[in-house]
Coordinates of C-alpha atoms in Angstrom, one line a residue:
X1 CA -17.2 -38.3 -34.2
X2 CA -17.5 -41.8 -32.9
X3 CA -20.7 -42.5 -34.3
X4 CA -19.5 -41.5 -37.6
X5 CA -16.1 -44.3 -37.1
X6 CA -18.8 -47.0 -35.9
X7 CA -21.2 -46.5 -38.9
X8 CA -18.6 -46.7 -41.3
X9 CA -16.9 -50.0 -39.6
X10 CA -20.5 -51.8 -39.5
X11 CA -21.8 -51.3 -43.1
X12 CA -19.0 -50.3 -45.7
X13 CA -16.1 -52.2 -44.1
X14 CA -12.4 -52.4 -46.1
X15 CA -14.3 -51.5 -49.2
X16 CA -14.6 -47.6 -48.0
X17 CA -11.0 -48.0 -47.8
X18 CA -10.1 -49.0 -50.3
X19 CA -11.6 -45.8 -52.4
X20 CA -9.2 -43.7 -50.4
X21 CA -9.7 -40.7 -52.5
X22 CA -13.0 -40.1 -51.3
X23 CA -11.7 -39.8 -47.5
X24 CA -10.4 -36.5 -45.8
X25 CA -6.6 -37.4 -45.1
X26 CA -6.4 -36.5 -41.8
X27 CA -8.8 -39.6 -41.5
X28 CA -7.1 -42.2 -43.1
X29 CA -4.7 -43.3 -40.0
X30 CA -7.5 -43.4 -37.9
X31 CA -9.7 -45.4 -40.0
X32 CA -6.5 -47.8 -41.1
X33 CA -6.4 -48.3 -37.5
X34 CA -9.7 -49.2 -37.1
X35 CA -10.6 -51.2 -40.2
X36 CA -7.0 -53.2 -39.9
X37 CA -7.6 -54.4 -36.7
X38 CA -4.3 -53.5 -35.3
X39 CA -3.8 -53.4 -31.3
X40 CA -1.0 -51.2 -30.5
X41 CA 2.0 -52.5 -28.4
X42 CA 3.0 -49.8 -25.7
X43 CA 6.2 -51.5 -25.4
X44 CA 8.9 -48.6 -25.4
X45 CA 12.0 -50.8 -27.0
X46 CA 10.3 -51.8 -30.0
X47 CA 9.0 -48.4 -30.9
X48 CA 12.6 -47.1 -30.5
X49 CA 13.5 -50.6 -32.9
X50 CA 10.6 -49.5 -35.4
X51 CA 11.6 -46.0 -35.7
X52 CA 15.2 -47.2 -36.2
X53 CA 16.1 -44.9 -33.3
X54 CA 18.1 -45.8 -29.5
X55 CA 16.8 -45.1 -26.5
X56 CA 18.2 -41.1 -25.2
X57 CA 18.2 -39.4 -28.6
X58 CA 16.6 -36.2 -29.3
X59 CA 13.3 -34.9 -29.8
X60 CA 14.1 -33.6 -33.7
X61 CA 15.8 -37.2 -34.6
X62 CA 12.6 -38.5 -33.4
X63 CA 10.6 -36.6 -35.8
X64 CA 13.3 -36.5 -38.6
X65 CA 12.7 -40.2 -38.4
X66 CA 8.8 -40.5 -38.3
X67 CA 9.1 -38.4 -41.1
X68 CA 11.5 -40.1 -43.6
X69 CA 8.9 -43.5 -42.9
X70 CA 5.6 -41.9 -43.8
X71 CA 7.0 -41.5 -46.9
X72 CA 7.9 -44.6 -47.3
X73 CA 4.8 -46.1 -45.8
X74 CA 1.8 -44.1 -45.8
X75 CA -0.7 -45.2 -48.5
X76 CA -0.9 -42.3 -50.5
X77 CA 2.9 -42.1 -51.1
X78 CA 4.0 -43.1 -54.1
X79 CA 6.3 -45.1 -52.9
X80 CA 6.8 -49.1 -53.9
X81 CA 6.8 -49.7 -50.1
X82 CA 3.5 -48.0 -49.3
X83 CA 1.9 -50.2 -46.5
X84 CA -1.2 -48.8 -44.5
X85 CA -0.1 -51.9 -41.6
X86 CA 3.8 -50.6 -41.6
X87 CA 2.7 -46.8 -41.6
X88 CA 0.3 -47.9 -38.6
X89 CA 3.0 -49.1 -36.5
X90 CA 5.5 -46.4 -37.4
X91 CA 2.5 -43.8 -36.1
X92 CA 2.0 -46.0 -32.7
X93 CA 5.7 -46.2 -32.1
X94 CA 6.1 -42.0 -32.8
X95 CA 3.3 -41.8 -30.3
X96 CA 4.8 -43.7 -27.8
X97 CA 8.6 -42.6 -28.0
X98 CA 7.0 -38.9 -28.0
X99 CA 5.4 -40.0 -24.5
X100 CA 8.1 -41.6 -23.5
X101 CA 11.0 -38.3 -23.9
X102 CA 8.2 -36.4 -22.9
X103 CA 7.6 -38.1 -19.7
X104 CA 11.8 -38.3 -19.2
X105 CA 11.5 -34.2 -19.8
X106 CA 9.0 -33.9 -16.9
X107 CA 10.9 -35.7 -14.8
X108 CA 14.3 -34.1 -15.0
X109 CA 12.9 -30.6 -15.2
X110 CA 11.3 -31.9 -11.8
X111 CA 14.4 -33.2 -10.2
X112 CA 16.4 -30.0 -11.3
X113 CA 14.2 -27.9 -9.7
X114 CA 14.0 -30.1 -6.8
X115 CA 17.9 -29.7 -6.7
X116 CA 17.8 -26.5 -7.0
X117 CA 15.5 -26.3 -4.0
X118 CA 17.4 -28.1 -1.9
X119 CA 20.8 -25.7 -2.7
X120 CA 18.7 -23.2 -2.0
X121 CA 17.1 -24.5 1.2
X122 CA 20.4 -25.9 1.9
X123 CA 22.3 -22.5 1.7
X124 CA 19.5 -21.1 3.6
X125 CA 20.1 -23.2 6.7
X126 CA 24.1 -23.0 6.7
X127 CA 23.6 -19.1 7.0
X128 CA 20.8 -19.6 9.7
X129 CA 24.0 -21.3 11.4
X130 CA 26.1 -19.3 13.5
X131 CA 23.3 -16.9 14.9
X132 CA 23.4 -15.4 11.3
X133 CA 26.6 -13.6 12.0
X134 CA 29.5 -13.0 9.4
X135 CA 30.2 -13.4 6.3
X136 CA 32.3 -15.2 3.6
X137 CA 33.0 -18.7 3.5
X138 CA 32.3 -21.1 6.6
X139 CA 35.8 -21.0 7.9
X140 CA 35.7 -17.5 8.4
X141 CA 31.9 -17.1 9.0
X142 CA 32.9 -20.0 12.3
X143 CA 35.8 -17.2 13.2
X144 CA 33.6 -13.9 13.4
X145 CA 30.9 -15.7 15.3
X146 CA 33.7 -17.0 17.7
X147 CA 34.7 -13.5 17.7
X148 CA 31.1 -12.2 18.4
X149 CA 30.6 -15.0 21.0
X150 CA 33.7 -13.7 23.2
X151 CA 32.6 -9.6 23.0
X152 CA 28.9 -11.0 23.8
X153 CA 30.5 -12.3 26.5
X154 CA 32.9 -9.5 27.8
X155 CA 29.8 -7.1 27.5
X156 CA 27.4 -9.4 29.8
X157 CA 30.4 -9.4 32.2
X158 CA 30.4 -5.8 32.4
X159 CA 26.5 -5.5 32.6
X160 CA 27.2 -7.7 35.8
X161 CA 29.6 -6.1 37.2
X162 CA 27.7 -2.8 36.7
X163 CA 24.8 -4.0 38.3
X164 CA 26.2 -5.7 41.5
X165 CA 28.0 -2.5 42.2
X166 CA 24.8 -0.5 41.6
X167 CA 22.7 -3.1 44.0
X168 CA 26.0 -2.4 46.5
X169 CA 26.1 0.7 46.5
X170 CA 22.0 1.7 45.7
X171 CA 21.1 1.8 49.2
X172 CA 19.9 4.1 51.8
X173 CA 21.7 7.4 53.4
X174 CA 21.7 5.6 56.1
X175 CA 24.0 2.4 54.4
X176 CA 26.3 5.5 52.9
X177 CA 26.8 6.9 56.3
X178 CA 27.7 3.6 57.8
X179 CA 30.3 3.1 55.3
X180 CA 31.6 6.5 55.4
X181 CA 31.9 5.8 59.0
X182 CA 33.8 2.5 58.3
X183 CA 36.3 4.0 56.0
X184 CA 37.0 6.7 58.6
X185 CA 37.6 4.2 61.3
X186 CA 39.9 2.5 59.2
X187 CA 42.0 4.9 58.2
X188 CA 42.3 6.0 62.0
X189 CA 43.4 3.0 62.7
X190 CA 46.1 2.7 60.3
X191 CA 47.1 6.3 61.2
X192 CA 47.7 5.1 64.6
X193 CA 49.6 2.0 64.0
X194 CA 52.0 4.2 61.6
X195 CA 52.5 6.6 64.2
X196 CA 53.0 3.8 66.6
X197 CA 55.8 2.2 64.4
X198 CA 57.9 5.4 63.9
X199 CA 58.0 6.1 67.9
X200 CA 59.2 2.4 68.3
X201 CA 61.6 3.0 65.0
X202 CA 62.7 6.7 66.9
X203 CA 63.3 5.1 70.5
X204 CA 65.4 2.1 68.7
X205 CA 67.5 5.1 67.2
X206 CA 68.0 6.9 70.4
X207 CA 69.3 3.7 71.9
X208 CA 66.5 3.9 74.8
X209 CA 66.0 0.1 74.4
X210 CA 69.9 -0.7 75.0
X211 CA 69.0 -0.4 78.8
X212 CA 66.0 -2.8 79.2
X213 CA 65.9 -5.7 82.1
X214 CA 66.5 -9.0 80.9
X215 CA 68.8 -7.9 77.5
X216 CA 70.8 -10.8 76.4
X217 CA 69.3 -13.3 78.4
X218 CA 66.7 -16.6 76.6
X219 CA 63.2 -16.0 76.9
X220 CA 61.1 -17.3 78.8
X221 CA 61.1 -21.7 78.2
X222 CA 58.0 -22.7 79.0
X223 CA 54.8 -20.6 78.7
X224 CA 51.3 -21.8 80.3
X225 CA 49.3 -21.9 77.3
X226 CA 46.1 -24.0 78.5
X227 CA 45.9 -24.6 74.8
X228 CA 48.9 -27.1 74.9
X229 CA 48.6 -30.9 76.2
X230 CA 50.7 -31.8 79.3
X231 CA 52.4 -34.5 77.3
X232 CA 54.0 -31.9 74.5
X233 CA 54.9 -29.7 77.2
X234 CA 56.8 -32.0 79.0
X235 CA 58.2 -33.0 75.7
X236 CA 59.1 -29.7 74.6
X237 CA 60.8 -29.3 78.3
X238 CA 63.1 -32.5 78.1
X239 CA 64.1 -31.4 74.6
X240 CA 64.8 -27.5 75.3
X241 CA 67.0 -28.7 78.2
X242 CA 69.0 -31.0 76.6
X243 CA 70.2 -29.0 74.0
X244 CA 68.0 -29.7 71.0
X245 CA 67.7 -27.9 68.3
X246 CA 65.8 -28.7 64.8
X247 CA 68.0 -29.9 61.8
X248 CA 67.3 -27.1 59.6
X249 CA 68.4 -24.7 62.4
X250 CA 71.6 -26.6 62.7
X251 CA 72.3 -26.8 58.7
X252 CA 71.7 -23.0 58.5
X253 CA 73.9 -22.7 60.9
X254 CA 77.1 -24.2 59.6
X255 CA 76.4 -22.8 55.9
X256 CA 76.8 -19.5 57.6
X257 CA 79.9 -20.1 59.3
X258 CA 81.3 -21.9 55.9
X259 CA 80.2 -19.6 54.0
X260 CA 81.9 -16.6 56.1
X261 CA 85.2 -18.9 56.8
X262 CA 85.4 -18.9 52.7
X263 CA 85.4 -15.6 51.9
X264 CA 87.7 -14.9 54.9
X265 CA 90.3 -17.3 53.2
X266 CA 89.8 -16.0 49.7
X267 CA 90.8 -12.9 50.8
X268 CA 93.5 -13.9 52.9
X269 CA 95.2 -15.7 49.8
X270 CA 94.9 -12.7 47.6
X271 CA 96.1 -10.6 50.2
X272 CA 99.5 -12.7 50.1
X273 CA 100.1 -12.6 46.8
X274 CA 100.3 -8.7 46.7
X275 CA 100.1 -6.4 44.1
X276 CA 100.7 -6.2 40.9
X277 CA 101.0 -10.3 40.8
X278 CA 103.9 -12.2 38.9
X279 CA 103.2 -14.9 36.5
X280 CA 103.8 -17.3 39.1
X281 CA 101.2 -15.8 41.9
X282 CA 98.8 -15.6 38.9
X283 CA 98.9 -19.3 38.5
X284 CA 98.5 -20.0 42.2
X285 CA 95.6 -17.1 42.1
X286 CA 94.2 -19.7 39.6
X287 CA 94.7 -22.4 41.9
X288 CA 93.1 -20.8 44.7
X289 CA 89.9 -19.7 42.6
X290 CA 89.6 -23.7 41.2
X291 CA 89.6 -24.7 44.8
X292 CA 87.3 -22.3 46.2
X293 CA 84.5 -23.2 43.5
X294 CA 85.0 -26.6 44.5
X295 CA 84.1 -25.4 48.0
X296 CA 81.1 -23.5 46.8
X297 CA 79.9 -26.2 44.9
X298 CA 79.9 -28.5 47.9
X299 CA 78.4 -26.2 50.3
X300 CA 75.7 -25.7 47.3
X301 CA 74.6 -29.0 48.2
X302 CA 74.2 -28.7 51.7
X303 CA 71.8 -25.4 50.8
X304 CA 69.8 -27.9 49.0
X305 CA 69.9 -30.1 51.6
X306 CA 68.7 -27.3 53.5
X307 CA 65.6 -26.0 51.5
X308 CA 64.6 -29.4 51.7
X309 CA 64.1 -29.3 55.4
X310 CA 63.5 -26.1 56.4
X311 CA 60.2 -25.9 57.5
X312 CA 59.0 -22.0 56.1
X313 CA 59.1 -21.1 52.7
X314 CA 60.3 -17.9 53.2
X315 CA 63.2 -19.1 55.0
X316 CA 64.8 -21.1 52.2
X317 CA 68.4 -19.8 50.7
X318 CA 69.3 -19.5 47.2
X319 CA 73.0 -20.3 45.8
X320 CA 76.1 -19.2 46.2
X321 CA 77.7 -17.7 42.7
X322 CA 81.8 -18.6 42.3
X323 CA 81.9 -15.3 39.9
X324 CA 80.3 -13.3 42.3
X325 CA 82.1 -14.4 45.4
X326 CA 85.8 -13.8 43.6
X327 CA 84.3 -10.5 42.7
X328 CA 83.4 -9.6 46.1
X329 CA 86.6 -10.9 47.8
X330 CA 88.5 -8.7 45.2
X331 CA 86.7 -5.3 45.8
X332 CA 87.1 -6.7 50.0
X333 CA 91.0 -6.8 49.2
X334 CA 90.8 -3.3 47.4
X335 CA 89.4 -1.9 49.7
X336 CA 91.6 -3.2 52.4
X337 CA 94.9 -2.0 50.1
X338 CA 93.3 1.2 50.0
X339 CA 93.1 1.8 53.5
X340 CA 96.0 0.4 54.2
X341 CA 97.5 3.3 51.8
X342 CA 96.2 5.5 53.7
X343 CA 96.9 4.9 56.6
X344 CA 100.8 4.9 55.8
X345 CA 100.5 8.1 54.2
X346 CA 99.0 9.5 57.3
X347 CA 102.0 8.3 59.1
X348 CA 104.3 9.5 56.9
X349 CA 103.3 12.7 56.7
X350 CA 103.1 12.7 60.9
X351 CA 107.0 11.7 60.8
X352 CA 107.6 14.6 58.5
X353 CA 105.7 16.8 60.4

């Protein structure tokens, strides 16, 4: 009690000390403390220097330490180095390097659990990412949800869909009728204009528009469209008289008549050259073939020339194969020889008759 440590500090002094045995041994520090007059230093380094310790060791070489100097130290050891002072500042500095790993145990324990908090709460937001969807590591967590995302999206396109044609088509009996009545319209119409087409196509075969009034002759040059300025019309009117026609008519044109004059010739020179050919006529078959490429390359430029010009797409030409050209000139020829077999067997067999 503290009464009891002031009472024996004001009236027996060191002398109670000094008859230790009298003196529970628990006791003794405490009293050595008191009656000494020591003030302990809370300074962490030299408690670590007294206990002949470094700073980070562990909790048993702390105590194996404090331990092996109270033996030395404490006063009822017999030891030649007993010393109540020394074994007072051995105690202080256990005290405080007990504190101190204590404190630095706290504190770790603290932050590993901290860290382990924030894994956790860490790991718990990255799964909260990507709508919660998938599973595995992030690479292919990020490729299901991209996944997800696109039949999310293909679904709400078909709820759409769904629903507009439901809103179109969720109307009255009246709406149903009218469009019942539409379709039926429509197909009448189309019914007529087919029927309409195959009279035309049926007269055209019977030849009974071989006979109309004004066959072969131009049409009409000048209509009077109140849609078309006086100045274009009187343009239009110099131009047609004169003899104009646009470029691309004129290039189309002469790529027909080259194109026509070629094969023409191609099948001309084959014809000479007879059949079965000599070694010679095969060479100057070769001849003829490099020379009419070269043609068909040149008037493969003027088609380009063409497409550039020609106003309507649909109008524009494509270009003339070499292969497929010689090709056709020989089946042309063939066909020629063969008829022209025929025909001499025909006659021969009429002079027999």
């Amino acid at each position: 009690p503290q009464w009891l440590c002031i009472m024996l500090s004001n009236n027996m002094g060191h002398h109670f000390v000094g008859r230790g045995a009298m003196i529970p041994r628990k006791l003794k520090p405490v009293l050595c403390r008191m009656f000494s007059g020591y003030k302990p230093k809370n300074d962490i380094k030299d408690s670590y220097k007294i206990l002949e310790l470094e700073e980070g060791c562990s909790l048993d070489d702390v105590r194996n330490s404090y331990h092996n100097l109270a033996k030395i130290y404490h006063p009822d050891s017999s030891s030649g180095m007993a010393d109540s002072k020394a074994f007072i500042r051995v105690e202080e500095a256990y005290r405080v390097v007990l504190s101190d790993l204590t404190a630095k145990q706290k504190s770790e324990a603290g932050e590993e659990e901290e860290d382990q908090f924030k894994s956790k709460s860490l790991q718990h937001r990255h799964y909260l990412s990507f709508e919660g969807v998938g599973i595995g590591t992030p690479s292919q967590r990020e490729k299901q949800y991209m996944q997800f995302r696109v039949d999310r999206a293909t679904e709400q396109v078909l709820e759409y869909r769904q629903q507009r044609l439901e809103s179109r088509y969720a109307g009255s009996d009246l709406s149903r009728a009218k469009d019942v009545r539409q379709s039926k319209k429509v197909k009448i119409t189309q019914a007529v204009e087919r029927l309409v087409e195959d009279l035309i196509q049926e007269s055209m075969a019977k030849g009974d528009f071989d006979n109309l009034s004004g066959k072969g002759k131009p049409l009409q040059k000048f209509s009077h469209s109140p849609h078309i300025d006086p100045m274009t019309h009187n343009l239009n009117r110099i131009l047609i008289d004169n003899g104009y026609q646009p470029e691309w008519i004129l290039l189309q044109k002469e790529i027909r008549e080259t194109i026509e004059r070629l094969r023409s010739s191609i099948v001309a020179a084959r014809r000479k050259l007879g059949e079965p050919m000599t070694l010679p006529e095969q060479k100057q078959w070769g001849r003829v073939c490099e020379q009419f490429a070269e043609d068909i390359r040149k008037l493969n430029k003027r088609v380009d020339n063409f497409n550039l010009v020609v106003p309507i797409l649909s109008r524009q030409m494509v270009h003339f194969s070499t292969d497929k050209e010689i090709l056709r000139a020989r089946k042309t020829y063939e066909a020629v020889a063969e008829k022209a077999s025929d025909s001499d067997m025909k006659e021969n067999e009429g002079e027999e008759g």
